[in-house]
Amino acid sequence: MDLTDVWFAAIAVLWMGYFILEGFDFGVGALLPVLASGDTERRVMINTIGPVWDGNEVWLITVGAAMFAAFPEWYATLFSGFYLPMLVILLTLIVRGVAFEYRAKRDSVRWRQGWDRCLIAGSIVPAVLWGVAFGNIVRGVELDTRHEYVGSFWDLLNPYALLGGLTTLALFVTHGAIFLALKTEGEIRVRAGALALKAGVVAGALVAGFLVWSQFHGGSAVSIALGVVAVVVWVLAVAAIAVGREGWAFTASAVAIGLVTVTLFAVLYPNVLPAVDPANSLTTTNAAATAKTLRIMTWVAVLFLPLVLIYQSWTYWVFRRRIGVRNIPAGH
C-alpha cells in the first residue's frame, strides 16, 4: 500500500474520531433548551462535557494539520473554495468555547442565558455545516484545470449536501442524548433516554437515505457493505437505548457514526475532492505531498499518536462517573 493511501485512511480515521467525540458534545449543546428545566439542570448538562469538549476539538486541529501536510492541494482547494462555510464553523466554535468559559463568570440570569444561546448556536451550526461540507466533498464541485473552486456559495447548498447536514445534526443530537442518559442521573437521564429513542428513529431514516444517495456518487461493493453495517449498528443503538442499556447504546452509536464516516471516504476514494469534470478531480495521487514528507509524517504519527490516545482515554476514565443536580453547589 502506498503512503498516499495510508494517509488517506489515517485522515478518515481522524475525521471519524472527531465526529464521534465532538458529535456527542455538539448534541449536548444543542439539547440545552430541550432537556433542561432550569439553570441547575443546564449546568449539569454542561458539566458532563466540561472536562472533555476542548480535548475533543484537538481532533479537528489534528485532521486539519494532517490534510495540510499529506495532501496540500486538497487542503488549499477545500479551505479556499469552502471559505465562507468554514469561516462560519470556525467563528461558531470560537464563540462556543468562550461560552463554556464565561457562562459562570457573573451571577446574572441574563448573562447566563446569553452565553447559553451562544453555546446552543455554536453546537447546532457546525453540526449542520460539517454534513453539508462532506456532502459536497463526496458529490463533487466545480473545479478548474488548476484545481481551484469556481462555483458559488449557493452551489454548495444542493439537496444532497443539505440532506447531509440534516443527517449529521440528527446523528449528533441522538449521540448527545445517549451520552446524557449515560452520564447523568434523575430526571435528566429519563428525559434524555426518551428523546434519544425518538431522535434515533429519525436519524436512522436520514442515515439510510443519505448513504443510499451517496452510492450514486461513486459507490462500490465495499462502500455499500459499510453503509449497510452502519445502518444495522445504528438500529442496535436505538434498540439498546429502548431497553435502558445506555453503555451499549453509546458504544453502538459511536461505532455507527464512525462507520458512516468511513462509508463516505470509501465512496470518495481514490478521489479526495472530485470535480464535475473528472479530468479536474483531486486524487490521492495528484493532491499528495512528496514521498519524503509522507515518510516523516508517518514516523511522527507512530511515535506521538499513542501518547495522545492514552492521555485522552485517561481523561475520560477520570471523569467517568454520573452527575446530577446534587453535584451542583447552591448558588452556582
mmCIF file of C-alpha atoms in Angstrom:
data_model
loop_
_atom_site.group_PDB
_atom_site.id
_atom_site.type_symbol
_atom_site.label_atom_id
_atom_site.label_comp_id
_atom_site.label_asym_id
_atom_site.label_seq_id
_atom_site.Cartn_x
_atom_site.Cartn_y
_atom_site.Cartn_z
ATOM 1 C CA MET A 1 0.000 0.000 0.000
ATOM 2 C CA ASP A 2 1.341 3.444 -0.926
ATOM 3 C CA LEU A 3 1.846 6.077 1.767
ATOM 4 C CA THR A 4 -0.746 8.230 -0.010
ATOM 5 C CA ASP A 5 -3.330 5.527 0.657
ATOM 6 C CA VAL A 6 -2.107 5.137 4.235
ATOM 7 C CA TRP A 7 -2.601 8.843 4.886
ATOM 8 C CA PHE A 8 -5.971 8.899 3.151
ATOM 9 C CA ALA A 9 -7.041 6.144 5.578
ATOM 10 C CA ALA A 10 -5.421 7.985 8.507
ATOM 11 C CA ILE A 11 -7.330 11.173 7.705
ATOM 12 C CA ALA A 12 -10.553 9.151 7.507
ATOM 13 C CA VAL A 13 -9.802 7.762 10.980
ATOM 14 C CA LEU A 14 -9.107 11.256 12.338
ATOM 15 C CA TRP A 15 -12.412 12.575 10.956
ATOM 16 C CA MET A 16 -14.104 9.523 12.424
ATOM 17 C CA GLY A 17 -12.639 10.269 15.860
ATOM 18 C CA TYR A 18 -13.647 13.913 15.602
ATOM 19 C CA PHE A 19 -17.242 13.186 14.658
ATOM 20 C CA ILE A 20 -17.623 10.516 17.364
ATOM 21 C CA LEU A 21 -16.190 12.656 20.163
ATOM 22 C CA GLU A 22 -17.213 16.155 19.142
ATOM 23 C CA GLY A 23 -20.510 14.731 17.944
ATOM 24 C CA PHE A 24 -21.854 13.974 21.395
ATOM 25 C CA ASP A 25 -20.843 17.339 22.865
ATOM 26 C CA PHE A 26 -22.434 19.090 19.867
ATOM 27 C CA GLY A 27 -25.525 17.063 20.725
ATOM 28 C CA VAL A 28 -25.418 18.035 24.391
ATOM 29 C CA GLY A 29 -25.108 21.717 23.499
ATOM 30 C CA ALA A 30 -27.967 21.532 21.015
ATOM 31 C CA LEU A 31 -30.199 19.886 23.620
ATOM 32 C CA LEU A 32 -29.740 22.522 26.351
ATOM 33 C CA PRO A 33 -33.111 24.221 25.674
ATOM 34 C CA VAL A 34 -34.871 20.878 25.208
ATOM 35 C CA LEU A 35 -33.865 18.710 28.157
ATOM 36 C CA ALA A 36 -33.058 21.161 30.956
ATOM 37 C CA SER A 37 -35.935 22.575 33.008
ATOM 38 C CA GLY A 38 -33.841 25.212 34.760
ATOM 39 C CA ASP A 39 -30.391 26.687 35.192
ATOM 40 C CA THR A 40 -29.231 23.952 37.561
ATOM 41 C CA GLU A 41 -30.066 21.214 35.077
ATOM 42 C CA ARG A 42 -28.373 23.180 32.311
ATOM 43 C CA ARG A 43 -25.296 23.290 34.493
ATOM 44 C CA VAL A 44 -25.478 19.513 34.934
ATOM 45 C CA MET A 45 -25.605 19.046 31.160
ATOM 46 C CA ILE A 46 -22.689 21.407 30.581
ATOM 47 C CA ASN A 47 -20.650 19.683 33.292
ATOM 48 C CA THR A 48 -20.981 16.321 31.538
ATOM 49 C CA ILE A 49 -18.858 17.658 28.674
ATOM 50 C CA GLY A 50 -16.947 20.366 30.554
ATOM 51 C CA PRO A 51 -13.804 18.280 31.138
ATOM 52 C CA VAL A 52 -13.609 16.851 27.603
ATOM 53 C CA TRP A 53 -15.014 19.246 24.988
ATOM 54 C CA ASP A 54 -11.705 21.051 24.359
ATOM 55 C CA GLY A 55 -9.835 17.758 24.054
ATOM 56 C CA ASN A 56 -12.398 16.616 21.505
ATOM 57 C CA GLU A 57 -11.646 19.671 19.356
ATOM 58 C CA VAL A 58 -7.979 18.671 19.214
ATOM 59 C CA TRP A 59 -9.058 16.020 16.701
ATOM 60 C CA LEU A 60 -10.151 18.781 14.321
ATOM 61 C CA ILE A 61 -6.809 20.554 14.647
ATOM 62 C CA THR A 62 -5.017 17.264 14.049
ATOM 63 C CA VAL A 63 -7.029 16.357 10.969
ATOM 64 C CA GLY A 64 -6.513 19.845 9.545
ATOM 65 C CA ALA A 65 -2.753 19.564 10.069
ATOM 66 C CA ALA A 66 -2.707 16.075 8.535
ATOM 67 C CA MET A 67 -4.588 17.250 5.443
ATOM 68 C CA PHE A 68 -2.293 20.257 5.083
ATOM 69 C CA ALA A 69 0.868 18.153 5.285
ATOM 70 C CA ALA A 70 -0.221 14.993 3.457
ATOM 71 C CA PHE A 71 -2.489 16.465 0.771
ATOM 72 C CA PRO A 72 -1.669 20.194 0.456
ATOM 73 C CA GLU A 73 -3.594 20.575 -2.822
ATOM 74 C CA TRP A 74 -6.716 19.124 -1.174
ATOM 75 C CA TYR A 75 -6.324 21.380 1.843
ATOM 76 C CA ALA A 76 -5.777 24.502 -0.260
ATOM 77 C CA THR A 77 -8.696 23.881 -2.599
ATOM 78 C CA LEU A 78 -11.098 22.828 0.143
ATOM 79 C CA PHE A 79 -10.412 25.652 2.574
ATOM 80 C CA SER A 80 -10.324 28.339 -0.105
ATOM 81 C CA GLY A 81 -13.330 27.085 -2.056
ATOM 82 C CA PHE A 82 -15.394 26.464 1.085
ATOM 83 C CA TYR A 83 -14.095 29.633 2.700
ATOM 84 C CA LEU A 84 -17.412 31.096 3.874
ATOM 85 C CA PRO A 85 -18.897 27.942 5.495
ATOM 86 C CA MET A 86 -15.500 27.108 7.038
ATOM 87 C CA LEU A 87 -15.299 30.641 8.448
ATOM 88 C CA VAL A 88 -18.788 30.276 9.933
ATOM 89 C CA ILE A 89 -17.793 26.955 11.527
ATOM 90 C CA LEU A 90 -14.620 28.495 12.961
ATOM 91 C CA LEU A 91 -16.424 31.525 14.385
ATOM 92 C CA THR A 92 -19.172 29.444 15.975
ATOM 93 C CA LEU A 93 -16.603 27.099 17.526
ATOM 94 C CA ILE A 94 -14.752 30.106 18.963
ATOM 95 C CA VAL A 95 -17.957 31.581 20.392
ATOM 96 C CA ARG A 96 -18.880 28.161 21.779
ATOM 97 C CA GLY A 97 -15.536 27.848 23.531
ATOM 98 C CA VAL A 98 -15.878 31.329 25.037
ATOM 99 C CA ALA A 99 -19.396 30.433 26.230
ATOM 100 C CA PHE A 100 -18.068 27.438 28.171
ATOM 101 C CA GLU A 101 -15.533 29.630 29.956
ATOM 102 C CA TYR A 102 -17.589 32.778 30.562
ATOM 103 C CA ARG A 103 -21.044 31.418 31.399
ATOM 104 C CA ALA A 104 -20.384 31.245 35.140
ATOM 105 C CA LYS A 105 -18.323 34.434 35.429
ATOM 106 C CA ARG A 106 -21.267 36.568 36.599
ATOM 107 C CA ASP A 107 -24.221 35.784 38.831
ATOM 108 C CA SER A 108 -26.777 37.070 36.348
ATOM 109 C CA VAL A 109 -29.623 35.190 34.701
ATOM 110 C CA ARG A 110 -29.447 37.313 31.544
ATOM 111 C CA TRP A 111 -25.680 36.792 31.354
ATOM 112 C CA ARG A 112 -26.005 33.015 31.567
ATOM 113 C CA GLN A 113 -28.906 32.920 29.120
ATOM 114 C CA GLY A 114 -26.922 34.940 26.594
ATOM 115 C CA TRP A 115 -23.969 32.579 26.748
ATOM 116 C CA ASP A 116 -26.326 29.603 26.614
ATOM 117 C CA ARG A 117 -27.674 30.876 23.301
ATOM 118 C CA CYS A 118 -24.096 31.128 22.035
ATOM 119 C CA LEU A 119 -23.434 27.583 23.196
ATOM 120 C CA ILE A 120 -26.587 26.278 21.506
ATOM 121 C CA ALA A 121 -25.836 28.054 18.204
ATOM 122 C CA GLY A 122 -22.188 27.009 18.430
ATOM 123 C CA SER A 123 -23.311 23.403 18.630
ATOM 124 C CA ILE A 124 -26.085 23.322 16.040
ATOM 125 C CA VAL A 125 -24.430 25.344 13.265
ATOM 126 C CA PRO A 126 -21.219 23.252 12.994
ATOM 127 C CA ALA A 127 -23.228 20.041 13.340
ATOM 128 C CA VAL A 128 -25.181 21.017 10.217
ATOM 129 C CA LEU A 129 -22.352 22.587 8.222
ATOM 130 C CA TRP A 130 -19.982 19.637 8.608
ATOM 131 C CA GLY A 131 -22.600 17.446 6.971
ATOM 132 C CA VAL A 132 -23.103 19.987 4.197
ATOM 133 C CA ALA A 133 -19.335 20.177 3.647
ATOM 134 C CA PHE A 134 -18.897 16.410 3.430
ATOM 135 C CA GLY A 135 -21.908 16.140 1.164
ATOM 136 C CA ASN A 136 -20.194 18.473 -1.298
ATOM 137 C CA ILE A 137 -16.854 16.687 -0.938
ATOM 138 C CA VAL A 138 -18.448 13.364 -1.864
ATOM 139 C CA ARG A 139 -20.741 14.792 -4.561
ATOM 140 C CA GLY A 140 -18.042 16.829 -6.263
ATOM 141 C CA VAL A 141 -17.751 20.538 -7.021
ATOM 142 C CA GLU A 142 -16.811 22.848 -9.859
ATOM 143 C CA LEU A 143 -13.002 22.820 -10.170
ATOM 144 C CA ASP A 144 -10.986 24.336 -12.990
ATOM 145 C CA THR A 145 -7.822 22.917 -14.556
ATOM 146 C CA ARG A 146 -5.745 24.412 -11.704
ATOM 147 C CA HIS A 147 -7.931 22.587 -9.153
ATOM 148 C CA GLU A 148 -9.437 25.831 -7.896
ATOM 149 C CA TYR A 149 -13.096 26.051 -6.884
ATOM 150 C CA VAL A 150 -15.036 28.150 -9.403
ATOM 151 C CA GLY A 151 -18.577 27.603 -8.131
ATOM 152 C CA SER A 152 -20.583 29.889 -5.846
ATOM 153 C CA PHE A 153 -21.615 29.621 -2.231
ATOM 154 C CA TRP A 154 -25.156 28.750 -3.309
ATOM 155 C CA ASP A 155 -23.881 25.791 -5.335
ATOM 156 C CA LEU A 156 -22.846 24.217 -2.035
ATOM 157 C CA LEU A 157 -26.453 24.287 -0.797
ATOM 158 C CA ASN A 158 -27.648 21.489 -3.071
ATOM 159 C CA PRO A 159 -30.242 18.905 -1.930
ATOM 160 C CA TYR A 160 -27.729 16.107 -1.337
ATOM 161 C CA ALA A 161 -25.462 18.294 0.809
ATOM 162 C CA LEU A 162 -28.421 19.697 2.765
ATOM 163 C CA LEU A 163 -29.550 16.143 3.479
ATOM 164 C CA GLY A 164 -26.024 15.516 4.736
ATOM 165 C CA GLY A 165 -26.377 18.463 7.100
ATOM 166 C CA LEU A 166 -29.686 17.207 8.484
ATOM 167 C CA THR A 167 -28.175 13.731 8.862
ATOM 168 C CA THR A 168 -25.160 14.854 10.888
ATOM 169 C CA LEU A 169 -27.361 17.068 13.072
ATOM 170 C CA ALA A 170 -29.744 14.178 13.799
ATOM 171 C CA LEU A 171 -26.861 11.787 14.458
ATOM 172 C CA PHE A 172 -25.127 14.170 16.843
ATOM 173 C CA VAL A 173 -28.324 15.091 18.707
ATOM 174 C CA THR A 174 -29.112 11.420 19.262
ATOM 175 C CA HIS A 175 -25.495 10.660 20.186
ATOM 176 C CA GLY A 176 -25.565 13.541 22.676
ATOM 177 C CA ALA A 177 -28.868 12.412 24.191
ATOM 178 C CA ILE A 178 -27.492 8.894 24.663
ATOM 179 C CA PHE A 179 -24.367 10.369 26.267
ATOM 180 C CA LEU A 180 -26.528 12.369 28.689
ATOM 181 C CA ALA A 181 -28.530 9.254 29.550
ATOM 182 C CA LEU A 182 -25.225 7.526 30.278
ATOM 183 C CA LYS A 183 -23.626 10.367 32.266
ATOM 184 C CA THR A 184 -26.488 11.831 34.306
ATOM 185 C CA GLU A 185 -28.951 10.696 36.921
ATOM 186 C CA GLY A 186 -32.509 11.572 37.862
ATOM 187 C CA GLU A 187 -34.946 13.385 35.596
ATOM 188 C CA ILE A 188 -32.365 14.447 33.032
ATOM 189 C CA ARG A 189 -31.385 10.820 32.490
ATOM 190 C CA VAL A 190 -35.010 9.806 31.966
ATOM 191 C CA ARG A 191 -35.770 12.656 29.569
ATOM 192 C CA ALA A 192 -32.531 12.104 27.651
ATOM 193 C CA GLY A 193 -33.269 8.421 27.165
ATOM 194 C CA ALA A 194 -36.783 9.108 25.909
ATOM 195 C CA LEU A 195 -35.577 11.791 23.488
ATOM 196 C CA ALA A 196 -32.707 9.597 22.246
ATOM 197 C CA LEU A 197 -35.201 6.904 21.289
ATOM 198 C CA LYS A 198 -37.355 9.289 19.245
ATOM 199 C CA ALA A 199 -34.447 11.152 17.677
ATOM 200 C CA GLY A 200 -32.693 7.875 16.921
ATOM 201 C CA VAL A 201 -35.549 6.689 14.714
ATOM 202 C CA VAL A 202 -35.473 9.938 12.717
ATOM 203 C CA ALA A 203 -31.680 9.825 12.478
ATOM 204 C CA GLY A 204 -31.786 6.227 11.273
ATOM 205 C CA ALA A 205 -34.116 7.128 8.402
ATOM 206 C CA LEU A 206 -31.913 10.077 7.426
ATOM 207 C CA VAL A 207 -28.739 7.995 7.580
ATOM 208 C CA ALA A 208 -30.232 5.272 5.397
ATOM 209 C CA GLY A 209 -31.420 7.793 2.803
ATOM 210 C CA PHE A 210 -28.148 9.732 2.797
ATOM 211 C CA LEU A 211 -25.964 6.631 2.444
ATOM 212 C CA VAL A 212 -28.128 5.219 -0.360
ATOM 213 C CA TRP A 213 -27.887 8.531 -2.230
ATOM 214 C CA SER A 214 -24.125 8.580 -1.592
ATOM 215 C CA GLN A 215 -23.661 5.344 -3.522
ATOM 216 C CA PHE A 216 -24.675 7.145 -6.708
ATOM 217 C CA HIS A 217 -21.610 9.388 -6.363
ATOM 218 C CA GLY A 218 -19.039 6.630 -6.851
ATOM 219 C CA GLY A 219 -20.096 3.809 -4.578
ATOM 220 C CA SER A 220 -18.594 0.333 -4.679
ATOM 221 C CA ALA A 221 -19.321 -3.047 -3.146
ATOM 222 C CA VAL A 222 -17.150 -2.050 -0.169
ATOM 223 C CA SER A 223 -18.985 1.223 0.447
ATOM 224 C CA ILE A 224 -22.371 -0.489 0.094
ATOM 225 C CA ALA A 225 -21.372 -3.145 2.643
ATOM 226 C CA LEU A 226 -20.064 -0.497 5.053
ATOM 227 C CA GLY A 227 -23.263 1.525 4.679
ATOM 228 C CA VAL A 228 -25.464 -1.483 5.426
ATOM 229 C CA VAL A 229 -23.424 -2.318 8.536
ATOM 230 C CA ALA A 230 -23.622 1.329 9.666
ATOM 231 C CA VAL A 231 -27.424 1.310 9.481
ATOM 232 C CA VAL A 232 -27.636 -2.053 11.283
ATOM 233 C CA VAL A 233 -25.387 -0.850 14.103
ATOM 234 C CA TRP A 234 -27.451 2.329 14.427
ATOM 235 C CA VAL A 235 -30.606 0.217 14.771
ATOM 236 C CA LEU A 236 -28.853 -1.725 17.543
ATOM 237 C CA ALA A 237 -28.035 1.566 19.279
ATOM 238 C CA VAL A 238 -31.683 2.606 19.211
ATOM 239 C CA ALA A 239 -32.737 -0.834 20.452
ATOM 240 C CA ALA A 240 -30.229 -0.626 23.308
ATOM 241 C CA ILE A 241 -31.448 2.763 24.500
ATOM 242 C CA ALA A 242 -35.033 1.484 24.288
ATOM 243 C CA VAL A 243 -34.239 -1.162 26.937
ATOM 244 C CA GLY A 244 -32.180 1.204 29.079
ATOM 245 C CA ARG A 245 -28.712 -0.113 28.200
ATOM 246 C CA GLU A 246 -27.061 3.286 27.899
ATOM 247 C CA GLY A 247 -23.488 1.989 27.779
ATOM 248 C CA TRP A 248 -24.173 -0.368 24.895
ATOM 249 C CA ALA A 249 -26.263 2.285 23.166
ATOM 250 C CA PHE A 250 -23.459 4.839 23.351
ATOM 251 C CA THR A 251 -20.910 2.330 22.092
ATOM 252 C CA ALA A 252 -23.153 1.360 19.189
ATOM 253 C CA SER A 253 -23.953 4.969 18.258
ATOM 254 C CA ALA A 254 -20.231 5.805 18.301
ATOM 255 C CA VAL A 255 -19.449 2.818 16.060
ATOM 256 C CA ALA A 256 -22.300 3.723 13.707
ATOM 257 C CA ILE A 257 -21.080 7.331 13.339
ATOM 258 C CA GLY A 258 -17.608 6.003 12.647
ATOM 259 C CA LEU A 259 -18.958 3.627 10.010
ATOM 260 C CA VAL A 260 -20.937 6.409 8.321
ATOM 261 C CA THR A 261 -17.735 8.454 8.092
ATOM 262 C CA VAL A 262 -15.736 5.531 6.712
ATOM 263 C CA THR A 263 -18.505 4.805 4.194
ATOM 264 C CA LEU A 264 -18.256 8.336 2.814
ATOM 265 C CA PHE A 265 -14.485 8.018 2.472
ATOM 266 C CA ALA A 266 -14.948 4.652 0.742
ATOM 267 C CA VAL A 267 -17.295 6.326 -1.762
ATOM 268 C CA LEU A 268 -14.770 9.147 -2.205
ATOM 269 C CA TYR A 269 -11.638 7.019 -2.836
ATOM 270 C CA PRO A 270 -9.407 7.361 -4.855
ATOM 271 C CA ASN A 271 -10.547 10.988 -5.124
ATOM 272 C CA VAL A 272 -10.067 13.423 -2.287
ATOM 273 C CA LEU A 273 -12.183 16.113 -3.947
ATOM 274 C CA PRO A 274 -13.964 15.087 -7.155
ATOM 275 C CA ALA A 275 -14.762 17.678 -9.798
ATOM 276 C CA VAL A 276 -17.812 17.920 -12.031
ATOM 277 C CA ASP A 277 -15.329 17.388 -14.858
ATOM 278 C CA PRO A 278 -13.466 14.215 -13.761
ATOM 279 C CA ALA A 279 -10.296 15.430 -15.501
ATOM 280 C CA ASN A 280 -10.011 18.208 -12.898
ATOM 281 C CA SER A 281 -10.569 16.000 -9.830
ATOM 282 C CA LEU A 282 -8.107 15.937 -6.957
ATOM 283 C CA THR A 283 -6.980 12.405 -6.142
ATOM 284 C CA THR A 284 -4.747 10.726 -3.591
ATOM 285 C CA THR A 285 -2.016 10.934 -6.229
ATOM 286 C CA ASN A 286 -2.134 14.456 -7.660
ATOM 287 C CA ALA A 287 -3.015 16.124 -4.341
ATOM 288 C CA ALA A 288 -0.335 14.391 -2.241
ATOM 289 C CA ALA A 289 2.823 15.813 -0.729
ATOM 290 C CA THR A 290 6.260 14.411 -1.550
ATOM 291 C CA ALA A 291 7.180 10.885 -0.525
ATOM 292 C CA LYS A 292 9.772 12.243 1.934
ATOM 293 C CA THR A 293 7.152 14.381 3.664
ATOM 294 C CA LEU A 294 4.801 11.427 3.992
ATOM 295 C CA ARG A 295 7.566 9.237 5.452
ATOM 296 C CA ILE A 296 8.452 11.843 8.078
ATOM 297 C CA MET A 297 4.787 12.296 8.967
ATOM 298 C CA THR A 298 4.346 8.554 9.340
ATOM 299 C CA TRP A 299 7.175 8.284 11.873
ATOM 300 C CA VAL A 300 5.883 11.280 13.843
ATOM 301 C CA ALA A 301 2.385 9.757 13.949
ATOM 302 C CA VAL A 302 3.709 6.374 15.072
ATOM 303 C CA LEU A 303 5.669 7.981 17.918
ATOM 304 C CA PHE A 304 3.214 10.553 19.235
ATOM 305 C CA LEU A 305 -0.327 9.398 18.396
ATOM 306 C CA PRO A 306 -0.344 6.608 21.045
ATOM 307 C CA LEU A 307 0.582 9.173 23.723
ATOM 308 C CA VAL A 308 -2.318 11.418 22.717
ATOM 309 C CA LEU A 309 -4.767 8.492 22.747
ATOM 310 C CA ILE A 310 -3.551 7.321 26.168
ATOM 311 C CA TYR A 311 -3.913 10.795 27.656
ATOM 312 C CA GLN A 312 -7.400 11.347 26.264
ATOM 313 C CA SER A 313 -8.527 7.886 27.376
ATOM 314 C CA TRP A 314 -7.245 8.659 30.868
ATOM 315 C CA THR A 315 -9.280 11.892 30.900
ATOM 316 C CA TYR A 316 -12.482 10.032 30.084
ATOM 317 C CA TRP A 317 -11.698 7.429 32.742
ATOM 318 C CA VAL A 318 -11.165 10.067 35.444
ATOM 319 C CA PHE A 319 -14.482 11.796 34.646
ATOM 320 C CA ARG A 320 -16.491 8.616 34.070
ATOM 321 C CA ARG A 321 -18.994 8.949 36.942
ATOM 322 C CA ARG A 322 -22.593 10.097 36.585
ATOM 323 C CA ILE A 323 -23.551 13.556 37.814
ATOM 324 C CA GLY A 324 -26.850 15.137 38.799
ATOM 325 C CA VAL A 325 -28.333 18.226 40.389
ATOM 326 C CA ARG A 326 -26.950 17.125 43.769
ATOM 327 C CA ASN A 327 -23.455 17.730 42.405
ATOM 328 C CA ILE A 328 -24.153 21.380 41.608
ATOM 329 C CA PRO A 329 -23.361 23.720 44.568
ATOM 330 C CA ALA A 330 -26.166 26.050 45.630
ATOM 331 C CA GLY A 331 -25.955 29.450 44.012
ATOM 332 C CA HIS A 332 -23.868 28.225 41.041
#
